[in-house]
Amino acid sequence: DTSDLTDVLNYENSMYAKPDPKTFGKAKGMNVIYIHLESMQNFMIDYKLNGEEVTPYLNSFVKDKNTMYFDNFFHQTGQGKTSDAEFMLENSLFGLPQGSAFTTNGGNTYQAAPAILGQKGYESAVFHGNNKTFWNRDEAYKSFGYDNFFDAGWYDMNEKDVQNYGLKDKPFFEQSKPMLENMKQPFYSKFITVSHHFPYPISEEEATIGPHTTGDGSVDRYFQTARYQDESVEGFMNYLKETGLYDNSVIVMYGDHYGISENHNDAMSKVLGKEVGSFENAQLQRVPLMIRVPGMEGGVKHQYGGQIDLMPTLMHLLGIDTKDYVQFGTDLLSPQHQQVVPFRNGNFVTPEVTGINGKYFNTVTGEPVQKNEMITQTEEQVETKLKLSDKVVQGDLLRFHKPKGFKKVDRSKYNYNNPEK
Ligand code: GP9
Ligand code: MN
C-alpha cells in the first residue's frame, strides 16, 4: 500500500547520489544506442587465446578516447537472466528473487527510461531477432513505454540465418539498419544480440578463431561465439560511423550475465591459469561496461558498480536528474556513488570485501576475513535494498508514485505487430 511506498521514498532520499556537474548533461539531446552483449564476461576483454585477441573489436572500443570503460562492473541478474539485465537498466529496480519480473510483473506501472525520454521527445525501440513473447517482452515493453519493438516478426528469419535463440547477430545487425534509419532523432534504442549464448553453437565456416582447449565443450566454444559477436558489433559500429550516428549518439555496451556458470570452474581454472573457487567465481561476475559519449573524455574507470547503476548514470549524462524517481542504483560518475554491489542472492562485492554465503574475503587479495562491523552494515544495506526493491515490484508500488512532470504510461497505445505480416 502507500505506506510501503513512503518507506521506499524515505530510503531513496537517503541513498540519492547527486550528479557531478562536470559530467551532468554531457550527452544532452544525443541518441542512445545500447548494445546488449549476450553472455559477455569481462575477463574476455584483452584475453589472448594462443597469443591472439578473442575480441579485438571490443578491445579497441575500450581504448577509444571517448569511451569510459568500467572494469569493476558486475551483472546482478537472477533467474530472469537477460530479462533481469534489461529490467535493471530500464528501471534501476532489481529483478526478483525467483522467476523473471518481466513475466510475473510485466504489466505493472513503471517509470522506465523509454517513457521518461519519450516525454522529452525521444523515439524508443528495441531490436531483437527472437519472438516478441520470449520473456514476456512485448508486455513488459509496453509498461516501459517502448514505442517500437522490432522482434522476429520484422526480420527475415531465413532458416540459414537462424540459430539457437534467434537470428544470428550479423544478419540481425544488417537487417536492423533500415529500421533504425526510419526512426526520428533523438532516439533511445537497444540491440539485443543472441548468437553468443549457451551452449555456444557455431558452424566451422563462421568460426574465425579456434576453440579453447580446456576439453569442456561449451567453455571451448564460448571463445568462438564471442569472436562472432565481436565481429558483428564491429560491422554495426562501422555502419554507425558511415551514417554519422557514431558522432551524435551515446553508445553503451554491456554484458548481460555470465556465460560460463560455476559448474565450469575447473575449465575456468585452465582458462585463467589460476584456481577458480567461490571467491574467483564471484569476481568473474564482472561484465564489460563501455559508455562512449562523443566529445567527452573517456578512460578506464575503476569504481565498483552494477547493472542497477546504469540508468541513473545514463540519465545524468543526458541531463535528466533522477531525484524524483524510485531507483535502487546510483550514478557511477557521481562522487556520492555507493560502491556496494549486491548480487540477487544477497551476496555482495565492494572494493574491500566480497561476501559469499556468510563467508568473507578481501576483494583485492582473496584472503578470508573475519566478519566485522563494517561487513555487518554492508550486509544489512544489501538486504534492505533488495527487500525494498522487491516490495516495489511485487506490490506494484509505482502505481502510487507521481514523479514531477511525468505522465503515466498508457499501455494501450502500444502495438508491436508488423502490419506487413
Ligand atoms: C532470448 C535471449 C536469451 O530472446 O535474449 O535470453 P537468456 O536465455 O540469456 O535469458
Ligand atoms: Mn542473456
Short mmCIF file of C-alpha atoms and ligand atoms in Angstrom, two decimals:
data_model
loop_
_atom_site.label_atom_id
_atom_site.label_comp_id
_atom_site.label_asym_id
_atom_site.label_seq_id
_atom_site.Cartn_x
_atom_site.Cartn_y
_atom_site.Cartn_z
CA ASP A 1 0.00 0.00 0.00
CA THR A 2 1.00 3.65 0.09
CA SER A 3 2.77 3.39 3.46
CA ASP A 4 5.17 0.88 1.86
CA LEU A 5 5.83 3.49 -0.79
CA THR A 6 6.60 6.02 1.95
CA ASP A 7 9.25 3.65 3.35
CA VAL A 8 10.73 3.31 -0.10
CA LEU A 9 10.78 7.06 -0.72
CA ASN A 10 12.43 7.76 2.63
CA TYR A 11 15.09 5.22 1.83
CA GLU A 12 15.57 6.63 -1.66
CA ASN A 13 16.09 10.12 -0.29
CA SER A 14 18.82 8.90 1.98
CA MET A 15 20.57 6.98 -0.84
CA TYR A 16 20.36 9.52 -3.65
CA ALA A 17 23.70 10.42 -5.23
CA LYS A 18 23.58 13.76 -6.90
CA PRO A 19 25.17 14.18 -10.32
CA ASP A 20 28.65 15.58 -10.80
CA PRO A 21 28.22 18.98 -12.52
CA LYS A 22 31.30 18.12 -14.62
CA THR A 23 29.52 15.18 -16.31
CA PHE A 24 25.83 16.08 -15.93
CA GLY A 25 24.24 16.77 -19.32
CA LYS A 26 27.39 15.92 -21.31
CA ALA A 27 25.21 13.86 -23.68
CA LYS A 28 22.17 16.09 -23.65
CA GLY A 29 19.96 15.59 -26.69
CA MET A 30 22.07 12.76 -28.14
CA ASN A 31 20.68 9.47 -29.41
CA VAL A 32 21.19 6.44 -27.20
CA ILE A 33 22.32 3.12 -28.63
CA TYR A 34 22.51 0.23 -26.21
CA ILE A 35 24.30 -2.89 -27.41
CA HIS A 36 23.32 -5.86 -25.26
CA LEU A 37 26.32 -8.19 -25.38
CA GLU A 38 24.78 -11.57 -24.72
CA SER A 39 26.78 -13.67 -22.19
CA MET A 40 29.88 -11.49 -22.45
CA GLN A 41 32.03 -11.56 -19.32
CA ASN A 42 34.68 -9.02 -18.53
CA PHE A 43 37.61 -11.46 -18.44
CA MET A 44 37.30 -11.61 -22.22
CA ILE A 45 38.47 -8.02 -22.63
CA ASP A 46 42.11 -8.28 -23.78
CA TYR A 47 42.09 -12.06 -23.23
CA LYS A 48 44.51 -13.79 -25.59
CA LEU A 49 43.95 -17.32 -26.84
CA ASN A 50 47.15 -18.76 -28.31
CA GLY A 51 48.51 -15.25 -28.48
CA GLU A 52 45.51 -13.93 -30.37
CA GLU A 53 42.91 -11.46 -29.11
CA VAL A 54 39.46 -13.05 -28.97
CA THR A 55 37.52 -9.77 -29.04
CA PRO A 56 39.77 -7.38 -30.95
CA TYR A 57 36.96 -5.00 -31.76
CA LEU A 58 35.67 -4.65 -28.19
CA ASN A 59 39.27 -4.24 -27.05
CA SER A 60 39.72 -1.34 -29.44
CA PHE A 61 36.38 0.20 -28.46
CA VAL A 62 37.50 0.13 -24.82
CA LYS A 63 40.52 2.23 -25.82
CA ASP A 64 38.60 4.77 -27.93
CA LYS A 65 39.44 8.19 -26.46
CA ASN A 66 35.76 8.93 -25.87
CA THR A 67 34.95 5.58 -24.24
CA MET A 68 34.60 5.21 -20.50
CA TYR A 69 35.32 1.59 -19.64
CA PHE A 70 34.24 0.31 -16.23
CA ASP A 71 36.38 -2.64 -15.21
CA ASN A 72 34.68 -3.31 -11.86
CA PHE A 73 31.15 -3.54 -13.18
CA PHE A 74 29.02 -6.57 -12.25
CA HIS A 75 25.88 -8.20 -13.55
CA GLN A 76 23.22 -8.61 -10.87
CA THR A 77 20.83 -10.94 -12.61
CA GLY A 78 18.96 -13.87 -11.11
CA GLN A 79 16.74 -16.49 -12.72
CA GLY A 80 15.36 -13.88 -15.14
CA LYS A 81 18.78 -13.75 -16.87
CA THR A 82 18.58 -11.47 -19.94
CA SER A 83 15.25 -10.06 -18.79
CA ASP A 84 16.68 -9.18 -15.36
CA ALA A 85 19.51 -7.27 -17.01
CA GLU A 86 17.04 -5.37 -19.14
CA PHE A 87 14.75 -4.77 -16.18
CA MET A 88 17.57 -3.21 -14.17
CA LEU A 89 18.85 -0.99 -16.89
CA GLU A 90 15.42 0.33 -17.86
CA ASN A 91 14.19 0.89 -14.29
CA SER A 92 17.04 0.72 -11.80
CA LEU A 93 14.95 -1.87 -9.96
CA PHE A 94 16.26 -5.34 -9.13
CA GLY A 95 14.88 -8.46 -10.75
CA LEU A 96 13.00 -10.76 -8.38
CA PRO A 97 14.47 -13.41 -6.04
CA GLN A 98 12.68 -16.08 -8.10
CA GLY A 99 11.50 -16.09 -11.69
CA SER A 100 11.52 -13.09 -14.00
CA ALA A 101 9.93 -9.73 -13.18
CA PHE A 102 9.18 -9.39 -16.90
CA THR A 103 6.99 -12.47 -16.71
CA THR A 104 5.30 -12.05 -13.34
CA ASN A 105 5.12 -8.25 -13.15
CA GLY A 106 5.40 -7.11 -16.75
CA GLY A 107 2.06 -5.31 -16.56
CA ASN A 108 2.95 -3.13 -13.56
CA THR A 109 3.21 0.63 -13.58
CA TYR A 110 6.80 1.70 -14.26
CA GLN A 111 8.68 4.93 -14.74
CA ALA A 112 11.19 3.46 -17.13
CA ALA A 113 13.85 5.10 -19.28
CA PRO A 114 11.95 4.87 -22.60
CA ALA A 115 8.90 6.55 -21.04
CA ILE A 116 10.91 9.30 -19.34
CA LEU A 117 12.84 10.02 -22.53
CA GLY A 118 9.72 9.63 -24.67
CA GLN A 119 8.19 12.53 -22.79
CA LYS A 120 11.26 14.57 -23.69
CA GLY A 121 10.92 13.95 -27.41
CA TYR A 122 12.81 10.68 -27.85
CA GLU A 123 11.52 7.82 -30.01
CA SER A 124 12.36 4.43 -28.48
CA ALA A 125 12.90 0.96 -29.91
CA VAL A 126 14.17 -2.49 -29.08
CA PHE A 127 15.71 -4.61 -31.84
CA HIS A 128 15.85 -8.35 -31.23
CA GLY A 129 15.68 -11.31 -33.61
CA ASN A 130 13.53 -13.59 -31.49
CA ASN A 131 9.80 -13.93 -30.97
CA LYS A 132 8.36 -10.99 -29.03
CA THR A 133 6.69 -13.15 -26.40
CA PHE A 134 10.01 -14.59 -25.17
CA TRP A 135 10.49 -13.37 -21.57
CA ASN A 136 7.07 -11.69 -21.97
CA ARG A 137 8.98 -8.82 -23.55
CA ASP A 138 6.02 -7.50 -25.54
CA GLU A 139 4.01 -6.92 -22.35
CA ALA A 140 6.87 -5.52 -20.28
CA TYR A 141 7.98 -3.15 -23.04
CA LYS A 142 4.50 -1.62 -23.19
CA SER A 143 4.74 -0.84 -19.49
CA PHE A 144 8.16 0.72 -20.05
CA GLY A 145 6.73 2.92 -22.81
CA TYR A 146 8.72 1.47 -25.70
CA ASP A 147 7.36 2.96 -28.94
CA ASN A 148 8.68 0.14 -31.12
CA PHE A 149 9.69 -3.44 -30.65
CA PHE A 150 11.24 -4.92 -33.77
CA ASP A 151 11.12 -8.63 -32.98
CA ALA A 152 11.31 -11.69 -35.26
CA GLY A 153 8.11 -10.53 -36.98
CA TRP A 154 10.08 -7.66 -38.52
CA TYR A 155 13.08 -9.63 -39.69
CA ASP A 156 13.66 -12.15 -42.45
CA MET A 157 14.08 -15.23 -40.29
CA ASN A 158 15.59 -17.21 -43.14
CA GLU A 159 16.44 -20.68 -41.88
CA LYS A 160 20.12 -20.38 -42.77
CA ASP A 161 20.38 -17.19 -40.72
CA VAL A 162 18.79 -18.56 -37.58
CA GLN A 163 20.50 -20.47 -34.80
CA ASN A 164 19.78 -21.26 -31.17
CA TYR A 165 17.68 -18.35 -29.80
CA GLY A 166 17.10 -16.42 -32.98
CA LEU A 167 18.52 -14.50 -35.90
CA LYS A 168 22.33 -14.65 -35.93
CA ASP A 169 23.98 -11.39 -34.93
CA LYS A 170 25.46 -10.49 -38.32
CA PRO A 171 22.22 -10.69 -40.34
CA PHE A 172 20.46 -9.20 -37.30
CA PHE A 173 22.51 -6.00 -37.36
CA GLU A 174 22.42 -5.95 -41.15
CA GLN A 175 18.64 -6.11 -41.27
CA SER A 176 18.24 -3.63 -38.41
CA LYS A 177 19.76 -0.77 -40.42
CA PRO A 178 16.68 0.29 -42.44
CA MET A 179 14.50 0.11 -39.33
CA LEU A 180 16.91 2.31 -37.41
CA GLU A 181 17.02 4.75 -40.32
CA ASN A 182 13.24 5.10 -40.13
CA MET A 183 13.38 6.39 -36.60
CA LYS A 184 13.27 10.04 -35.77
CA GLN A 185 16.10 11.53 -33.78
CA PRO A 186 16.82 11.70 -30.97
CA PHE A 187 16.14 8.02 -30.37
CA TYR A 188 16.67 5.62 -27.49
CA SER A 189 17.44 2.16 -28.82
CA LYS A 190 18.59 -1.23 -27.65
CA PHE A 191 20.02 -4.01 -29.81
CA ILE A 192 19.89 -7.42 -28.15
CA THR A 193 22.32 -9.94 -29.60
CA VAL A 194 21.77 -13.72 -29.30
CA SER A 195 24.48 -15.71 -31.06
CA HIS A 196 26.89 -15.79 -28.13
CA HIS A 197 24.52 -17.83 -25.97
CA PHE A 198 24.91 -21.15 -24.21
CA PRO A 199 25.72 -23.80 -25.48
CA TYR A 200 27.61 -21.59 -27.99
CA PRO A 201 26.97 -23.44 -31.26
CA ILE A 202 28.81 -22.11 -34.31
CA SER A 203 29.50 -23.52 -37.76
CA GLU A 204 33.01 -24.12 -38.98
CA GLU A 205 32.61 -21.51 -41.74
CA GLU A 206 31.58 -18.84 -39.28
CA ALA A 207 34.24 -19.56 -36.67
CA THR A 208 37.22 -17.24 -37.23
CA ILE A 209 39.16 -18.42 -34.19
CA GLY A 210 39.76 -21.96 -32.96
CA PRO A 211 38.10 -23.26 -29.78
CA HIS A 212 39.83 -23.13 -26.42
CA THR A 213 41.47 -26.37 -25.30
CA THR A 214 40.09 -26.96 -21.80
CA GLY A 215 38.21 -30.03 -23.01
CA ASP A 216 34.92 -28.61 -21.73
CA GLY A 217 32.93 -28.18 -24.94
CA SER A 218 30.75 -25.20 -24.11
CA VAL A 219 33.64 -23.33 -22.48
CA ASP A 220 35.83 -24.00 -25.50
CA ARG A 221 33.21 -22.78 -27.99
CA TYR A 222 32.48 -19.71 -25.85
CA PHE A 223 35.58 -18.10 -27.36
CA GLN A 224 34.39 -18.74 -30.89
CA THR A 225 30.91 -17.27 -30.50
CA ALA A 226 32.44 -14.35 -28.55
CA ARG A 227 34.57 -13.66 -31.63
CA TYR A 228 31.48 -13.84 -33.84
CA GLN A 229 29.67 -11.34 -31.59
CA ASP A 230 32.72 -9.08 -31.63
CA GLU A 231 32.77 -9.08 -35.44
CA SER A 232 29.06 -8.43 -35.67
CA VAL A 233 29.34 -5.41 -33.36
CA GLU A 234 32.31 -4.12 -35.35
CA GLY A 235 30.26 -4.26 -38.54
CA PHE A 236 27.45 -2.31 -36.92
CA MET A 237 29.81 0.31 -35.49
CA ASN A 238 31.35 0.80 -38.92
CA TYR A 239 27.88 1.42 -40.26
CA LEU A 240 27.17 3.93 -37.48
CA LYS A 241 30.37 5.75 -38.44
CA GLU A 242 29.32 5.88 -42.12
CA THR A 243 25.94 7.34 -41.24
CA GLY A 244 27.31 9.87 -38.74
CA LEU A 245 25.30 8.31 -35.91
CA TYR A 246 28.53 7.35 -34.18
CA ASP A 247 29.20 11.02 -33.52
CA ASN A 248 25.80 12.06 -32.19
CA SER A 249 24.92 9.03 -30.11
CA VAL A 250 25.84 7.73 -26.71
CA ILE A 251 26.83 4.12 -27.26
CA VAL A 252 26.51 1.84 -24.26
CA MET A 253 27.76 -1.74 -24.47
CA TYR A 254 27.14 -4.09 -21.56
CA GLY A 255 27.40 -7.78 -20.81
CA ASP A 256 24.07 -9.14 -19.58
CA HIS A 257 25.22 -12.00 -17.31
CA TYR A 258 27.78 -14.77 -17.03
CA GLY A 259 28.09 -17.15 -19.95
CA ILE A 260 30.10 -19.72 -18.05
CA SER A 261 28.42 -20.91 -14.88
CA GLU A 262 30.12 -22.15 -11.72
CA ASN A 263 29.60 -25.71 -12.97
CA HIS A 264 32.60 -24.99 -15.17
CA ASN A 265 35.06 -23.78 -12.54
CA ASP A 266 37.58 -26.47 -13.49
CA ALA A 267 37.66 -25.39 -17.10
CA MET A 268 37.81 -21.74 -16.00
CA SER A 269 40.85 -22.54 -13.87
CA LYS A 270 42.57 -23.58 -17.10
CA VAL A 271 41.31 -20.52 -18.95
CA LEU A 272 42.61 -18.12 -16.31
CA GLY A 273 45.63 -20.07 -15.17
CA LYS A 274 44.57 -19.89 -11.52
CA GLU A 275 42.35 -21.83 -9.19
CA VAL A 276 38.69 -20.81 -9.59
CA GLY A 277 36.63 -21.43 -6.46
CA SER A 278 33.76 -19.48 -4.98
CA PHE A 279 35.81 -16.29 -4.45
CA GLU A 280 37.13 -16.20 -8.01
CA ASN A 281 33.72 -17.15 -9.34
CA ALA A 282 32.22 -14.09 -7.65
CA GLN A 283 34.91 -11.91 -9.27
CA LEU A 284 34.02 -13.50 -12.61
CA GLN A 285 30.57 -11.94 -12.40
CA ARG A 286 32.16 -8.80 -13.80
CA VAL A 287 30.71 -7.94 -17.18
CA PRO A 288 32.04 -5.29 -19.53
CA LEU A 289 30.50 -1.83 -19.48
CA MET A 290 31.55 0.75 -22.02
CA ILE A 291 29.91 4.14 -22.37
CA ARG A 292 31.04 6.25 -25.28
CA VAL A 293 29.95 9.88 -25.27
CA PRO A 294 31.13 11.90 -28.29
CA GLY A 295 33.24 14.83 -27.16
CA MET A 296 33.64 13.55 -23.62
CA GLU A 297 36.91 12.29 -22.23
CA GLY A 298 37.00 8.53 -21.77
CA GLY A 299 39.35 6.27 -19.84
CA VAL A 300 39.30 3.28 -17.55
CA LYS A 301 37.05 3.75 -14.51
CA HIS A 302 37.72 1.54 -11.53
CA GLN A 303 34.71 2.35 -9.37
CA TYR A 304 32.62 -0.67 -8.36
CA GLY A 305 29.06 -0.83 -9.61
CA GLY A 306 26.45 -2.99 -11.23
CA GLN A 307 23.62 -3.01 -13.72
CA ILE A 308 21.32 -1.32 -11.20
CA ASP A 309 23.52 1.79 -11.56
CA LEU A 310 23.32 2.11 -15.30
CA MET A 311 20.04 4.00 -15.61
CA PRO A 312 20.91 6.86 -13.22
CA THR A 313 24.35 7.10 -14.86
CA LEU A 314 22.87 7.42 -18.33
CA MET A 315 20.07 9.76 -17.25
CA HIS A 316 22.53 12.15 -15.66
CA LEU A 317 24.69 12.15 -18.79
CA LEU A 318 21.56 13.04 -20.75
CA GLY A 319 20.92 15.91 -18.35
CA ILE A 320 17.92 14.39 -16.59
CA ASP A 321 18.07 14.44 -12.81
CA THR A 322 16.82 11.18 -11.29
CA LYS A 323 15.94 12.63 -7.89
CA ASP A 324 12.16 12.29 -8.31
CA TYR A 325 12.32 8.67 -9.48
CA VAL A 326 12.46 5.49 -7.43
CA GLN A 327 15.82 3.95 -8.28
CA PHE A 328 17.98 1.49 -6.40
CA GLY A 329 21.23 2.29 -8.14
CA THR A 330 23.35 5.41 -8.13
CA ASP A 331 25.18 7.32 -10.86
CA LEU A 332 28.58 5.65 -11.35
CA LEU A 333 30.09 9.07 -12.11
CA SER A 334 28.75 10.79 -9.00
CA PRO A 335 31.22 11.43 -6.19
CA GLN A 336 28.47 10.06 -3.92
CA HIS A 337 28.10 6.80 -5.86
CA GLN A 338 27.85 3.83 -3.47
CA GLN A 339 30.28 1.08 -4.36
CA VAL A 340 28.40 -1.78 -2.71
CA VAL A 341 27.33 -4.25 -5.39
CA PRO A 342 24.53 -6.56 -4.24
CA PHE A 343 24.05 -9.80 -6.11
CA ARG A 344 20.50 -11.02 -6.44
CA ASN A 345 21.03 -13.79 -3.87
CA GLY A 346 22.25 -11.39 -1.15
CA ASN A 347 25.96 -11.98 -1.76
CA PHE A 348 27.90 -8.82 -2.47
CA VAL A 349 31.13 -7.26 -3.63
CA THR A 350 32.67 -3.98 -2.52
CA PRO A 351 36.16 -2.65 -3.29
CA GLU A 352 37.19 -4.07 0.11
CA VAL A 353 35.07 -7.14 0.84
CA THR A 354 33.39 -9.95 -1.04
CA GLY A 355 30.59 -11.69 0.88
CA ILE A 356 29.57 -15.17 -0.23
CA ASN A 357 27.02 -17.14 1.77
CA GLY A 358 28.26 -15.93 5.17
CA LYS A 359 31.96 -16.16 4.25
CA TYR A 360 34.01 -13.04 3.69
CA PHE A 361 37.08 -12.34 1.60
CA ASN A 362 39.36 -9.43 0.94
CA THR A 363 38.28 -8.39 -2.57
CA VAL A 364 41.83 -7.42 -3.55
CA THR A 365 43.75 -10.44 -2.23
CA GLY A 366 41.07 -13.12 -1.92
CA GLU A 367 42.21 -13.82 1.66
CA PRO A 368 39.43 -14.85 4.07
CA VAL A 369 38.50 -12.10 6.55
CA GLN A 370 36.54 -12.12 9.80
CA LYS A 371 33.13 -10.55 9.95
CA ASN A 372 33.31 -7.05 11.42
CA GLU A 373 31.03 -4.08 11.99
CA MET A 374 31.59 -2.71 8.50
CA ILE A 375 30.64 -6.05 6.95
CA THR A 376 27.53 -6.33 9.09
CA GLN A 377 26.44 -2.89 7.94
CA THR A 378 27.12 -3.68 4.31
CA GLU A 379 25.15 -6.89 4.57
CA GLU A 380 22.21 -5.05 6.11
CA GLN A 381 22.34 -2.43 3.41
CA VAL A 382 22.29 -5.11 0.72
CA GLU A 383 19.37 -6.86 2.34
CA THR A 384 17.38 -3.64 2.74
CA LYS A 385 17.93 -2.65 -0.86
CA LEU A 386 16.82 -5.98 -2.27
CA LYS A 387 13.85 -6.16 0.06
CA LEU A 388 12.59 -2.68 -0.73
CA SER A 389 13.07 -3.18 -4.46
CA ASP A 390 11.06 -6.41 -4.22
CA LYS A 391 8.32 -4.54 -2.38
CA VAL A 392 8.11 -2.01 -5.18
CA VAL A 393 7.86 -4.68 -7.86
CA GLN A 394 5.71 -7.23 -6.05
CA GLY A 395 3.36 -4.57 -4.67
CA ASP A 396 3.27 -2.61 -7.95
CA LEU A 397 4.02 0.43 -5.80
CA LEU A 398 4.89 2.80 -8.60
CA ARG A 399 1.12 2.98 -9.19
CA PHE A 400 1.10 5.37 -6.26
CA HIS A 401 4.19 7.32 -7.18
CA LYS A 402 3.80 10.51 -9.19
CA PRO A 403 7.20 11.89 -10.21
CA LYS A 404 7.10 15.61 -11.02
CA GLY A 405 6.37 16.22 -14.70
CA PHE A 406 5.98 12.54 -15.57
CA LYS A 407 2.83 11.30 -17.29
CA LYS A 408 1.71 7.75 -16.52
CA VAL A 409 2.34 5.30 -19.37
CA ASP A 410 -0.76 4.29 -21.31
CA ARG A 411 -0.09 0.66 -22.23
CA SER A 412 -3.00 0.53 -24.67
CA LYS A 413 -1.15 2.91 -27.02
CA TYR A 414 1.42 0.29 -27.97
CA ASN A 415 1.22 -2.49 -30.52
CA TYR A 416 4.30 -4.28 -31.78
CA ASN A 417 2.82 -6.30 -34.64
CA ASN A 418 4.33 -5.84 -38.05
CA PRO A 419 1.44 -4.58 -40.21
CA GLU A 420 3.07 -6.12 -43.30
CA LYS A 421 2.83 -9.62 -41.89
C1 GP9 B 1 16.29 -14.69 -25.92
C2 GP9 B 1 17.56 -14.13 -25.39
C3 GP9 B 1 18.20 -15.06 -24.38
O1 GP9 B 1 15.45 -13.87 -26.64
O2 GP9 B 1 17.50 -12.81 -25.03
O3 GP9 B 1 17.78 -14.91 -23.08
P1 GP9 B 1 18.59 -15.61 -21.86
O4 GP9 B 1 18.48 -17.10 -22.03
O5 GP9 B 1 20.02 -15.18 -21.97
O6 GP9 B 1 17.96 -15.11 -20.63
MN MN B 2 21.18 -13.42 -21.86
#
